[in-house]
Amino acid sequence: MFINKSMTVNVIKITEDKTLAQAKKKMTLHGEIRHLPVVDAANTLIGIITDRDIRSALPSDRNVCAPEIKAASEKLKVKDIMTKNVVVITSEGTIQDALLLTQKYKVGALPVVDGKKGLVGIISTRDLLRAFINVLGIKEPGTLLCLIVEDEFGIMKKITDAIYEEKISTGSILVARYWEKNKRAVFPYLLTQQVTNIKKRFQSLGFQLLDPMDWSLEPDTK
Amino acid sequence: MKKTGFLYDKRYLQHLTGAYHPETSERLTAILKGIQEADFYSSIINIEAKPADIETIETVHTKEYIKRFKQACLNHESIFECPDNQICSDSYDIALLAVGGVLTAADMIMEGRLNNAFCAIRPPGHHAEIDRGMGFCYFNNVAIAAKHLQRKWNIKKVGIIDIDVHHGNGTEHIFEKDPSVFYYSIHEHPSFAYPGTGRDFDIGNDAGAGFTKNSPVLPGRGIEEYKKLFMQDCIPEFEKFKPEVIITSTGFDAHEDDEMSRIQLSTKGFSWLAKQIVNLADTYCQSRLLSVLEGGYSIKRLPELARNHIKILLNS
């Protein structure tokens, strides 16, 4: 899965000579934008500014009155506070690359650049979530089950055969590998509300159906 | 012409992986055949394998892991820890013999008896983690060789170049915090290929940050992308790092006739890569280059790939 299908192509961007007031206005004007890539005249990425950067740069003390904040936001320039060392991804990056990058560097969006750092898009955590919502198929109505199964050959075949035999469409099947020793948790998202029979079938195959109240994936310790 | 060693031992054929497994003894038979048919065959120096001692293996792997692997073989188990790792009762001993052969080659290079060497060994090693075998690998031959060069020969800086089409997760993780070993890998992009690691933003950690470099390549891109990335990512890093010895994880599985990848390198592409690596070794390492077989599964192509590889090592 490449990011170019999920990224925003019409990027709202800004130049470094603009004031924070202008940057803030730009973010507000275009809805819920939190990241503004900063480009030069040739559309080369030279920085990024976030709504958080702007908030941090302006006086926030309760005693400071609105005109003072306004004055500061009109005085400070984007170039004064922008992050210059931007975490970027190329348009040939994958969704997996983007997920790992955003986790590693704790950023909310990645400007997408071509080989010469020309800005061609932006992919935010919201875009990534949307991509995963599509993959998981959860926009369609369905029922999520959780099976605890032995980590052994042929298990997935048994699960998919059972779903097939019950004539149920599948939205997605998620497998959590490291559930507990020698076990896997399998989450079939089934596009039906009639899951009574399939549940019984799974149980007759010896699979443990987990109570939804007991579902929680282990946190990543890394 | 350089003094080039060739490590092969027929006992390497005794590591049996069962039916339908790509990492077979026929791979080595094909490589041996390709080299025996070469006009330079009489010029290469044979290296004799002997088993590595456990203490050396423990420089990389945990005692518990080594014991588990040994026990699995003693128990005549056919799978070790994951379905990819098909073993037989001899696998442990043969894995020790693979490491031992590589260490002998390393010693011969350091003693000046060889300039470089190609080690046709199995099982391969670069996926093997400190405490986990995976991807047909049990002992990380290359990582153990790097540690050996540092311990026995007081080498300060080892450069590892991994051209197997799969990222060498084991090698990277073993050295990710170690600034004395630079790990460079060019491989099929982890979103499309096993083992799913080796992204371009993985650069090492802590003191080792900046001493790992990965060049993931998208499927089908072939030699032009390899050339571009190798020149852009590997050469400048090795110029900066100036290794004293280069070890290569030599996998031939990026070849267009290899079913294990979709990278589409030609035989000529592999020769180009080998030449670049030999040039680096000539420039920074007094030609000291230890080339260790990893993957490569096209029985049809392995003879010519290994033959060309050694020919370039010989500089003939």
XYZ file of C-alpha atoms in Angstrom:
538
model
C 0.000 0.000 0.000
C 1.620 3.183 -1.174
C 0.850 6.467 0.518
C 0.166 8.318 -2.713
C -3.424 7.031 -2.736
C -4.003 8.176 0.839
C -2.117 11.461 1.023
C -3.571 14.927 0.565
C -2.352 16.295 -2.744
C -3.686 19.846 -2.560
C -1.455 20.866 0.304
C -2.216 23.999 2.268
C 1.246 25.462 2.723
C 2.936 28.701 3.692
C 6.119 30.653 3.086
C 8.599 31.510 5.816
C 8.116 35.289 5.644
C 4.482 35.107 6.780
C 3.491 36.001 10.343
C 2.111 33.576 12.897
C -1.205 35.408 12.654
C -1.318 34.639 8.940
C -0.356 31.028 9.580
C -3.045 30.657 12.209
C -5.616 32.209 9.921
C -4.654 29.815 7.158
C -5.113 26.839 9.449
C -8.524 28.056 10.595
C -9.689 28.935 7.090
C -9.081 25.438 5.827
C -10.819 23.577 8.594
C -8.938 21.481 11.058
C -5.439 21.831 9.677
C -2.709 21.363 12.248
C 0.389 21.203 10.053
C 1.558 23.731 7.510
C 4.539 22.768 5.396
C 6.800 25.747 4.711
C 8.080 26.072 1.160
C 10.273 28.474 -0.788
C 9.376 30.096 -4.112
C 10.336 26.896 -5.957
C 7.969 24.794 -3.793
C 10.920 23.167 -2.045
C 10.155 22.092 1.503
C 12.188 24.119 3.989
C 10.255 23.579 7.219
C 7.000 22.791 8.937
C 4.895 24.664 11.470
C 2.143 23.167 13.631
C -0.730 24.714 15.539
C 1.063 23.574 18.682
C 4.238 25.432 17.645
C 2.164 28.587 17.261
C 0.440 28.175 20.625
C 3.795 27.576 22.342
C 5.387 30.614 20.721
C 2.697 33.038 21.822
C 2.159 34.340 25.367
C -0.271 32.088 27.165
C -0.351 33.516 30.643
C -3.892 34.299 31.728
C -2.791 37.777 32.651
C -1.701 38.521 29.143
C -4.491 40.275 27.330
C -5.720 39.467 23.864
C -4.135 42.519 22.200
C -0.716 41.417 23.437
C -1.150 37.959 21.960
C -2.363 39.531 18.728
C 0.655 41.824 18.609
C 3.059 38.941 19.171
C 1.392 36.835 16.501
C 1.731 39.681 14.025
C 5.357 40.266 14.886
C 6.714 36.700 14.924
C 7.404 35.149 11.546
C 6.978 31.543 10.473
C 10.733 31.278 9.946
C 11.301 32.205 13.587
C 9.617 29.134 14.981
C 9.323 26.561 12.179
C 10.974 23.143 12.482
C 13.675 23.045 9.842
C 14.716 19.441 10.180
C 11.470 17.981 8.866
C 10.618 14.292 9.003
C 9.470 13.550 5.461
C 8.454 10.628 3.323
C 8.665 10.206 -0.438
C 5.635 9.494 -2.579
C 6.978 5.966 -3.042
C 6.751 5.372 0.688
C 4.257 2.831 1.938
C 1.534 3.085 4.556
C 3.697 0.870 6.759
C 6.646 3.267 6.347
C 4.416 6.181 7.308
C 2.984 4.411 10.355
C 6.415 3.483 11.678
C 7.833 6.948 10.929
C 5.053 8.780 12.730
C 5.473 6.437 15.702
C 9.272 6.750 15.734
C 9.426 10.535 15.510
C 6.103 11.240 17.272
C 4.848 13.520 14.519
C 1.270 14.051 13.436
C 1.909 14.482 9.730
C 4.579 13.794 7.160
C 5.146 16.104 4.204
C 5.518 14.023 1.054
C 8.401 15.082 -1.169
C 9.865 14.108 -4.493
C 13.544 13.345 -4.938
C 14.519 17.027 -4.811
C 12.498 17.878 -1.721
C 9.712 19.396 -3.826
C 6.487 19.239 -1.857
C 3.964 16.920 -3.519
C 1.600 16.118 -0.667
C 1.088 15.587 3.023
C -0.026 12.520 4.940
C -1.394 12.949 8.426
C -2.296 10.437 11.094
C -5.898 11.101 10.117
C -5.127 10.007 6.543
C -3.458 6.889 7.914
C -6.445 6.121 10.083
C -8.725 6.504 7.079
C -6.545 4.096 5.110
C -6.794 1.573 7.908
C -10.516 2.031 8.286
C -10.764 1.103 4.615
C -8.522 -1.915 5.057
C -10.450 -3.126 8.070
C -13.744 -2.703 6.223
C -15.389 -1.281 9.339
C -17.357 1.368 7.492
C -19.652 -1.401 6.410
C -22.000 -2.814 9.031
C -20.738 -6.004 10.549
C -19.807 -7.924 13.677
C -16.343 -8.344 15.099
C -15.510 -11.626 16.782
C -12.409 -12.642 18.662
C -11.106 -16.192 18.591
C -8.221 -17.505 20.629
C -6.569 -20.280 18.661
C -3.478 -22.438 18.815
C -0.528 -21.082 16.831
C -0.322 -23.952 14.382
C -0.603 -24.782 10.715
C -3.997 -24.777 9.102
C -5.823 -22.698 11.689
C -6.627 -19.863 9.306
C -7.956 -22.355 6.773
C -10.332 -23.767 9.367
C -11.529 -20.244 10.208
C -12.045 -19.145 6.616
C -13.669 -22.484 5.708
C -16.145 -22.026 8.556
C -16.963 -18.486 7.399
C -17.397 -19.761 3.833
C -19.651 -22.610 4.908
C -21.877 -20.166 6.779
C -22.028 -18.044 3.589
C -20.846 -14.916 5.366
C -18.929 -12.079 3.707
C -15.743 -10.953 5.394
C -14.772 -7.337 5.975
C -11.326 -8.228 7.277
C -9.450 -10.665 9.438
C -6.924 -9.310 11.873
C -4.412 -11.621 13.531
C -2.638 -10.644 16.732
C 0.397 -12.897 16.861
C 1.776 -12.429 20.306
C -1.360 -12.859 22.350
C -0.008 -15.394 24.786
C 2.509 -18.176 24.413
C 1.626 -20.482 21.507
C -1.702 -18.720 20.975
C -2.984 -16.205 18.518
C -5.981 -13.944 18.669
C -7.906 -13.793 15.417
C -10.457 -11.053 14.851
C -12.788 -11.812 11.923
C -14.911 -8.802 11.018
C -17.997 -10.393 9.487
C -20.423 -8.405 7.360
C -23.516 -9.745 9.057
C -25.402 -9.501 12.305
C -26.322 -13.196 12.221
C -23.323 -14.581 14.031
C -25.016 -17.143 16.271
C -24.356 -20.070 13.957
C -20.811 -19.130 13.092
C -20.016 -18.708 16.764
C -21.315 -22.202 17.463
C -19.327 -23.541 14.550
C -16.147 -21.891 15.818
C -16.754 -23.361 19.258
C -17.342 -26.816 17.813
C -13.947 -26.503 16.120
C -12.420 -26.040 19.550
C -11.762 -22.310 19.287
C -12.214 -20.143 22.323
C -14.487 -17.159 21.704
C -13.315 -14.292 23.813
C -15.745 -12.070 25.653
C -15.588 -8.597 24.048
C -15.034 -7.111 27.490
C -11.738 -8.974 27.720
C -10.299 -7.669 24.468
C -7.160 -5.625 24.689
C -4.050 -5.817 22.610
C -0.780 -5.858 24.436
C 0.892 -2.465 24.358
C 4.000 -2.242 22.235
C 6.860 -2.101 24.699
C 9.327 -0.680 22.205
C 45.488 -11.561 -9.405
C 44.487 -11.595 -5.748
C 44.857 -14.457 -3.281
C 41.260 -15.580 -3.086
C 40.015 -18.311 -0.785
C 37.054 -20.571 -1.326
C 35.314 -22.258 1.568
C 33.271 -25.330 0.841
C 32.783 -28.520 2.814
C 30.649 -31.420 1.712
C 29.359 -31.717 5.270
C 27.424 -28.511 4.613
C 25.143 -30.693 2.490
C 24.103 -32.634 5.595
C 21.860 -29.846 6.906
C 18.605 -31.262 5.574
C 15.539 -29.069 5.281
C 12.948 -31.559 4.080
C 10.727 -31.435 1.030
C 9.549 -28.163 -0.538
C 12.138 -26.025 1.178
C 14.145 -23.578 -0.952
C 17.276 -23.625 1.215
C 18.591 -26.962 -0.024
C 21.954 -28.645 -0.350
C 21.564 -28.432 -4.144
C 22.350 -24.743 -3.817
C 25.879 -25.505 -2.711
C 26.290 -28.303 -5.224
C 25.348 -25.834 -7.968
C 27.796 -23.239 -6.649
C 30.598 -25.799 -6.438
C 29.911 -26.951 -9.976
C 29.990 -23.390 -11.282
C 33.333 -22.748 -9.640
C 34.932 -26.064 -10.612
C 34.093 -25.361 -14.237
C 35.780 -21.956 -14.143
C 39.139 -21.431 -15.851
C 40.423 -19.820 -12.634
C 39.583 -22.835 -10.458
C 43.220 -23.850 -10.000
C 44.058 -20.311 -8.833
C 41.752 -20.238 -5.834
C 42.872 -21.401 -2.412
C 40.694 -23.921 -0.630
C 39.728 -23.237 2.961
C 39.099 -26.126 5.315
C 36.182 -25.888 7.680
C 36.365 -26.777 11.334
C 33.632 -26.339 13.926
C 33.483 -23.080 15.840
C 33.726 -23.333 19.590
C 30.715 -22.425 21.696
C 32.486 -19.537 23.367
C 32.778 -17.818 20.000
C 29.098 -18.406 19.218
C 28.296 -16.853 22.601
C 29.847 -13.568 21.533
C 26.577 -13.047 19.625
C 23.967 -15.576 20.768
C 22.660 -16.308 24.242
C 23.617 -19.531 25.999
C 19.933 -20.424 26.326
C 19.339 -20.009 22.620
C 22.359 -22.112 21.660
C 21.187 -24.799 24.073
C 17.648 -24.755 22.643
C 18.955 -25.189 19.118
C 21.280 -28.001 20.150
C 18.502 -29.742 22.042
C 16.071 -29.475 19.117
C 18.605 -31.285 16.946
C 19.349 -33.887 19.613
C 15.597 -34.497 19.876
C 15.459 -35.089 16.091
C 12.951 -32.291 15.715
C 12.191 -31.196 12.174
C 11.243 -27.576 12.906
C 13.087 -25.147 15.134
C 10.938 -22.390 16.610
C 9.234 -21.335 13.377
C 8.022 -23.250 10.335
C 10.656 -21.657 8.070
C 13.399 -23.287 10.079
C 13.428 -26.894 8.970
C 16.199 -28.817 10.617
C 17.604 -32.301 10.978
C 19.630 -33.937 13.727
C 22.891 -32.720 12.118
C 21.844 -29.076 11.716
C 23.443 -27.855 14.930
C 26.818 -29.389 14.106
C 26.684 -28.145 10.541
C 25.793 -24.642 11.731
C 28.874 -24.731 13.975
C 30.910 -25.888 11.001
C 29.553 -23.005 8.897
C 30.624 -20.446 11.504
C 33.959 -22.203 11.998
C 34.695 -22.167 8.277
C 33.965 -18.447 8.063
C 36.245 -17.762 11.046
C 39.052 -19.777 9.429
C 38.634 -17.677 6.284
C 38.747 -14.515 8.403
C 41.955 -15.702 10.090
C 43.587 -16.526 6.764
C 42.767 -13.043 5.508
C 44.203 -11.447 8.630
C 47.325 -13.598 8.437
C 47.854 -12.336 4.913
C 47.462 -15.792 3.410
C 44.420 -14.514 1.554
C 43.265 -11.130 0.294
C 39.673 -12.177 0.280
C 37.434 -15.222 0.401
C 34.056 -16.519 -0.634
C 32.426 -18.826 1.895
C 29.905 -21.207 0.328
C 28.259 -22.271 3.558
C 24.913 -23.300 4.872
C 22.865 -22.754 6.871
C 22.855 -18.998 6.205
C 22.893 -16.538 9.078
C 21.817 -12.921 8.626
C 18.243 -13.344 9.927
C 19.407 -15.042 13.132
C 18.812 -12.804 16.127
C 20.675 -12.999 19.425
C 18.113 -15.383 20.873
C 15.991 -16.460 17.941
C 16.442 -18.432 14.757
C 14.414 -17.329 11.764
C 14.379 -17.216 7.973
C 16.447 -20.427 7.550
C 19.157 -18.943 9.821
C 20.442 -20.239 13.197
C 23.849 -18.743 13.939
C 24.615 -15.325 12.531
C 27.804 -16.245 10.674
C 28.618 -12.700 9.617
C 28.001 -11.134 13.027
C 30.114 -13.760 14.766
C 32.884 -13.168 12.218
C 32.765 -9.423 12.918
C 33.090 -10.045 16.665
C 35.905 -12.525 16.013
C 37.847 -9.965 13.962
C 37.487 -7.479 16.777
C 38.440 -9.885 19.571
C 41.209 -11.885 17.977
C 42.657 -9.380 15.541
C 41.938 -6.143 17.335
C 40.079 -4.742 14.350
C 38.419 -1.499 15.398
C 36.013 -0.962 12.543
C 34.179 -3.644 10.585
C 31.982 -2.754 7.623
C 29.200 -5.156 6.718
C 27.506 -4.959 3.331
C 24.408 -7.102 2.973
C 23.281 -7.636 -0.608
C 20.860 -10.464 0.096
C 17.454 -9.435 -1.227
C 16.039 -9.770 2.284
C 17.048 -7.373 5.006
C 19.474 -8.852 7.545
C 17.384 -8.099 10.605
C 19.591 -10.210 12.859
C 22.812 -8.507 11.870
C 21.267 -5.056 12.108
C 19.827 -5.690 15.572
C 23.053 -7.240 16.878
C 25.040 -4.125 15.942
C 22.405 -1.386 16.080
C 23.969 0.188 19.182
C 27.560 -0.511 18.176
C 29.499 2.272 16.428
C 32.400 -0.078 15.686
C 30.398 -2.018 13.096
C 28.734 -0.264 10.177
C 25.859 -2.264 8.735
C 24.678 -1.419 5.221
C 21.915 -3.361 3.531
C 20.268 -3.056 0.137
C 17.153 -5.205 -0.157
C 13.591 -5.465 -1.353
C 11.372 -2.975 0.449
C 10.113 -4.356 3.789
C 6.487 -3.567 2.976
C 6.743 -6.192 0.241
C 9.314 -8.696 1.394
C 10.456 -10.805 4.306
C 11.326 -10.044 7.095
C 9.504 -6.686 7.097
C 12.407 -4.692 8.526
C 15.135 -2.465 7.082
C 13.414 0.832 6.415
C 15.407 3.821 5.290
C 14.785 5.617 8.562
C 16.263 2.787 10.643
C 19.744 4.137 11.252
C 20.852 2.485 14.496
C 20.309 3.475 18.119
C 22.143 5.173 20.961
C 25.902 5.140 20.330
C 25.245 3.200 17.129
C 22.979 5.889 15.620
C 24.308 6.665 12.162
C 26.118 3.340 11.833
C 23.275 1.497 10.144
C 22.086 2.361 6.680
C 19.298 0.711 4.749
C 18.408 1.059 1.083
C 14.994 -0.517 0.548
C 14.197 -1.069 -3.136
C 10.707 -1.378 -4.551
C 9.857 -4.557 -6.462
C 10.832 -4.600 -10.122
C 13.245 -1.687 -9.960
C 16.330 -3.668 -10.958
C 19.922 -2.604 -11.295
C 19.429 1.076 -12.086
C 17.850 1.667 -8.678
C 20.488 -0.527 -7.057
C 23.252 1.503 -8.677
C 21.689 4.783 -7.652
C 21.114 3.754 -4.035
C 24.419 1.967 -3.581
C 26.343 5.006 -4.835
C 24.215 7.413 -2.838
C 23.883 5.452 0.423
C 26.758 2.984 0.771
C 29.822 4.524 -0.851
C 29.768 7.861 1.031
C 29.070 6.114 4.359
C 31.968 3.727 3.899
C 34.191 6.620 2.816
C 33.376 8.270 6.135
C 33.553 5.116 8.237
C 36.729 3.704 6.692
C 36.352 0.075 7.737
C 39.459 -2.038 8.238
C 37.745 -5.181 6.967
C 34.576 -5.632 4.921
C 32.295 -8.611 5.403
C 29.520 -9.155 2.903
C 26.309 -11.045 3.375
C 26.252 -12.336 -0.165
C 22.773 -13.367 -1.190
C 22.068 -14.045 -4.838
C 18.300 -13.993 -4.418
C 17.707 -10.575 -6.000
C 18.331 -12.245 -9.361
C 15.579 -12.010 -11.960
C 15.359 -15.821 -12.137
C 15.096 -16.231 -8.370
C 11.548 -16.870 -7.244
C 12.206 -15.476 -3.777
C 12.054 -11.840 -4.856
C 10.806 -9.425 -7.432
C 13.804 -7.143 -7.628
C 14.915 -8.324 -11.078
C 18.681 -7.938 -10.928
C 20.526 -9.442 -13.872
C 23.699 -11.499 -13.575
C 25.572 -8.397 -14.745
C 23.940 -6.426 -11.976
C 25.471 -8.758 -9.397
C 28.877 -8.339 -11.025
C 28.512 -4.577 -10.786
C 27.752 -4.849 -7.075
C 30.681 -7.183 -6.433
C 33.046 -4.792 -8.231
C 31.924 -1.884 -6.081
C 32.492 -3.901 -2.917
C 35.936 -5.075 -4.052
C 36.808 -1.439 -4.856
C 35.773 -0.393 -1.354
C 37.888 -3.165 0.169
C 40.844 -2.157 -2.015
C 40.464 1.483 -1.023
C 39.974 1.160 2.741
C 40.767 -2.368 3.874
C 43.966 -3.430 2.162
C 41.655 -5.586 0.032
C 40.478 -7.554 3.084
C 37.058 -8.826 2.113
C 35.157 -11.753 3.574
C 32.181 -12.736 1.440
C 29.712 -15.084 3.118
C 26.841 -16.810 1.351
C 23.327 -16.063 2.554
C 20.359 -16.690 0.217
C 20.083 -17.358 -3.504
C 17.774 -20.107 -4.642
C 17.922 -20.302 -8.426
C 19.755 -23.575 -9.001
C 19.991 -22.601 -12.665
C 21.725 -19.278 -11.974
C 23.812 -19.989 -8.882
C 26.741 -21.534 -10.826
C 27.292 -18.420 -12.944
C 26.573 -16.011 -10.091
C 29.095 -17.654 -7.764
C 31.620 -18.032 -10.593
C 31.381 -14.349 -11.532
C 31.568 -13.361 -7.879
C 34.828 -15.218 -7.311
C 36.224 -14.012 -10.602
C 35.754 -10.453 -9.413
C 37.328 -11.276 -6.037
C 40.322 -12.695 -7.901
C 40.390 -9.629 -10.101
C 41.132 -11.934 -13.007
